XYZ file of C-alpha atoms in Angstrom:
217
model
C 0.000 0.000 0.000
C 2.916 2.499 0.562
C 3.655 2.024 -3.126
C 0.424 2.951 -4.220
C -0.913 6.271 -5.392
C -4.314 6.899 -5.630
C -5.450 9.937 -7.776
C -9.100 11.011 -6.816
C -11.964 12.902 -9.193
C -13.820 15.241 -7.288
C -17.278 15.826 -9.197
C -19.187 12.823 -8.651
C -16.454 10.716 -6.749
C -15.937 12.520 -4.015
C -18.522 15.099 -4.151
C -22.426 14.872 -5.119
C -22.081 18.012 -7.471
C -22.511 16.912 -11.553
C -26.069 18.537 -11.495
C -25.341 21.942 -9.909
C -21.879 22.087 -11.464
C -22.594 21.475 -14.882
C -25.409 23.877 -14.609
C -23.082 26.746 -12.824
C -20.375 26.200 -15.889
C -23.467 26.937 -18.318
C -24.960 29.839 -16.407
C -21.608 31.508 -15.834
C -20.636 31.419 -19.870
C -24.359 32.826 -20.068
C -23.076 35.890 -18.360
C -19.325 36.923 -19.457
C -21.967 36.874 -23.199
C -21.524 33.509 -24.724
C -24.973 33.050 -26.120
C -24.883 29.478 -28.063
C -23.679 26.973 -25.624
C -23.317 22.963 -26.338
C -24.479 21.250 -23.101
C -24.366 18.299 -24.293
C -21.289 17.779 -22.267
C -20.875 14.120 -21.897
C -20.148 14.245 -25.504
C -17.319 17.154 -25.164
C -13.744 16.036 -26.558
C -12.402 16.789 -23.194
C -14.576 16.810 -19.833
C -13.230 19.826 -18.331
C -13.626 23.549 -17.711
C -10.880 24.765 -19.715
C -12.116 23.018 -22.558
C -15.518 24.107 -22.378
C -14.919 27.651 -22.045
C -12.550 27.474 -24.963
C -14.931 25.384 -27.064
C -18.405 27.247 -26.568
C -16.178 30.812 -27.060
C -14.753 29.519 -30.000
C -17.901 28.325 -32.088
C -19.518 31.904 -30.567
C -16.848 34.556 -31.682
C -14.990 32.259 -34.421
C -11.935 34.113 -33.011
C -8.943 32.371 -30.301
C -9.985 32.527 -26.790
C -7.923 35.013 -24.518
C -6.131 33.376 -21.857
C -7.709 36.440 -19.791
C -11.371 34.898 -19.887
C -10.479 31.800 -18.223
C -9.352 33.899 -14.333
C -13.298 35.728 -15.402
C -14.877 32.484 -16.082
C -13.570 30.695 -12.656
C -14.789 33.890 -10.961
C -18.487 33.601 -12.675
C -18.282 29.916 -11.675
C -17.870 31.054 -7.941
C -20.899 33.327 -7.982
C -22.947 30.476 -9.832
C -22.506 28.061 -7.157
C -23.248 30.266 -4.640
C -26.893 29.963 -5.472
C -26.621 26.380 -5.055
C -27.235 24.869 -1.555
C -23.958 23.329 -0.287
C -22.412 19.828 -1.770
C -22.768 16.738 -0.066
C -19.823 14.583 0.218
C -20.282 10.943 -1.668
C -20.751 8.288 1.267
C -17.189 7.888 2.575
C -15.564 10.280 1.158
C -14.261 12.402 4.229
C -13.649 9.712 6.307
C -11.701 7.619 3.627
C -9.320 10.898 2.634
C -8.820 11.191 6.588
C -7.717 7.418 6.832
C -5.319 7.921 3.676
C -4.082 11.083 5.081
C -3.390 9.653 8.778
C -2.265 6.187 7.486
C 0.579 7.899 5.325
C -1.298 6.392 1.836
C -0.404 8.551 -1.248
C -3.376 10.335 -2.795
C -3.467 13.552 -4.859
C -6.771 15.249 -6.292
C -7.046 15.595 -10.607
C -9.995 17.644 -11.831
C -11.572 18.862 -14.936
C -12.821 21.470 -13.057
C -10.838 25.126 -12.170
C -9.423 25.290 -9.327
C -11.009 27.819 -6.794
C -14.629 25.841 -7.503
C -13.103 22.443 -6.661
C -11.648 23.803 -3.450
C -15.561 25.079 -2.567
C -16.893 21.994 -3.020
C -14.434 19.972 -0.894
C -14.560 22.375 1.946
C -18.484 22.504 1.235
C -18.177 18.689 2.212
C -15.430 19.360 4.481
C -12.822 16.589 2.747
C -8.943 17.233 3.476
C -7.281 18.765 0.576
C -3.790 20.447 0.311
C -3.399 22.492 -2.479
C -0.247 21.161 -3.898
C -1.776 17.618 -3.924
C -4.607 19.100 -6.878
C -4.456 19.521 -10.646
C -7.057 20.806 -12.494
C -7.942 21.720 -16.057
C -6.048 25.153 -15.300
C -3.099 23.150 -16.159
C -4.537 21.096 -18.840
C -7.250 21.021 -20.753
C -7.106 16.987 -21.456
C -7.992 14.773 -18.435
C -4.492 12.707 -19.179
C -2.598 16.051 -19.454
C -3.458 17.097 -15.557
C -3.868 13.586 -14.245
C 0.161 13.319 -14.909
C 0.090 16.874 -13.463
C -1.338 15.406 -10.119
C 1.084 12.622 -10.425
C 4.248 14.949 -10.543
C 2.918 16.579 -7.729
C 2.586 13.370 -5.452
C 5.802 12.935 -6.033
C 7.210 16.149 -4.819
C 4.444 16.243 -1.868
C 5.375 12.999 -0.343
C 8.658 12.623 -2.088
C 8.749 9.830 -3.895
C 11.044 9.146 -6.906
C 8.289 6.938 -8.418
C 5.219 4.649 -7.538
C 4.653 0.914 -8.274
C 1.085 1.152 -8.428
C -1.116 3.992 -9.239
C -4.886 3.745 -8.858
C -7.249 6.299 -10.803
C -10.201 6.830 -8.807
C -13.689 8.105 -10.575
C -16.731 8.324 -11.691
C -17.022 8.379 -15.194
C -16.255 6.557 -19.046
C -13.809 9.330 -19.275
C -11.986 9.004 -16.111
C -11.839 4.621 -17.056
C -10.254 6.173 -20.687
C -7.864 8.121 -19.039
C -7.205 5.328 -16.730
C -6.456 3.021 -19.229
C -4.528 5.318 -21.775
C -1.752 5.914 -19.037
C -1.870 2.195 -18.239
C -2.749 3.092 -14.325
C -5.572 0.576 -12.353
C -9.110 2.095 -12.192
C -11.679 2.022 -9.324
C -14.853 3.042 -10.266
C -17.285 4.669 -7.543
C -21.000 5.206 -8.089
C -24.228 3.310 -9.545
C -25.115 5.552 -12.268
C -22.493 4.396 -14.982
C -21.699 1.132 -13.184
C -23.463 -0.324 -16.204
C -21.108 1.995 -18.683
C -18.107 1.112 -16.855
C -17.841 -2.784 -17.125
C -18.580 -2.569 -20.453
C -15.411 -0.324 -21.058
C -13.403 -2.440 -18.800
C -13.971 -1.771 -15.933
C -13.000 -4.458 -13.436
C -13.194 -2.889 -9.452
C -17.127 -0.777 -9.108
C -18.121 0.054 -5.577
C -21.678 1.885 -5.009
C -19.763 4.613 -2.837
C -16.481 5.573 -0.838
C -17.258 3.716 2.264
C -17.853 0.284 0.307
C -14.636 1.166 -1.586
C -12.943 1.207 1.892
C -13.953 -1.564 3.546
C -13.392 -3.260 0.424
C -9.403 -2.160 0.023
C -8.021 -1.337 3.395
């Protein structure tokens, strides 16, 4: 187990937020005046923030994004959740980062999302986080581009030359893709695309964190 890294999604794995978030991303193009928005985001090249700023602008204006949008998107994402009641965490979630975190287990946090909304949500659900242990789409817009970017920073937080095992933890097809395109194991979490899941590959689903837990540990 001290070998192992496990890399943890936050929308969905660790957090009950796909609904409200996906909604807030929408709302908050709505108002920095992108009009036309594709929110038919499951179907998105890349499942992320960055991305879907970058994509809806582009098909609005015709033009190249500038970079300055994306610090006035996050911001319009903070003001759209804020109408939302709180997140709940996903069953287990803050007790099984607390056993990681006091049993000396590697874990880092990789995102689509930007980061000052993923920081709401896990203090929403009060989960531990350090903020050198999470990459987000701010980094990346491609889920394998700031999954690596969580991996280099496990490294350096607990430092570690390397791992012998590293476990993606999610939610989602696209999390199993990325999984499986950097050749790392894959747990998946949740009912809703258990289905989905085994038919991509998947080979570990739990219904939540806590059956996860007491499954592994």
């Amino acid at each position: 187990m001290e070998d192992t890294l496990y890399i943890f999604d936050i929308d969905g794995t660790l957090t009950d937020s796909v609904p409200m978030y996906l909604m807030s991303v929408t709302n908050a193009m709505l108002k920095i005046g992108i009009v036309d928005i594709d929110t038919d985001y499951n179907n998105y090249k890349y499942h992320t923030d960055s991305y879907a700023l970058r994509y809806n602008y582009e098909r609005n204006f015709s033009r190249d994004m500038p970079k300055s949008l994306l610090k006035d998107f996050e911001n319009s994402l903070l003001e759209e959740m804020s109408v939302f009641s709180p997140v709940n965490e996903i069953k287990g979630a803050k007790a099984l980062i607390k056993f990681l975190k006091d049993n000396q287990v590697s874990f880092c946090f990789a995102t689509g999302a930007l980061p000052k909304p993923a920081i709401v949500k896990l203090e929403q659900c009060d989960i531990w986080y350090d903020k050198e242990l999470l990459a987000t789409s701010l980094t990346s817009e491609s889920r394998e581009g700031f999954v690596l970017d969580a991996v280099e920073k496990a490294k350096k937080y607990f430092k570690r030359t390397g791992f012998n095992k590293i476990v993606s933890v999610g939610d989602g097809v696209w999390d199993l893709k990325t999984a499986q395109n950097l050749s790392f194991d894959f747990v998946g979490i949740g009912d809703k695309n258990k289905k989905k899941l085994l038919e991509y590959g998947a080979t570990q689903c739990y219904s939540d964190l806590e059956a996860f837990r007491e499954s592994t540990f």
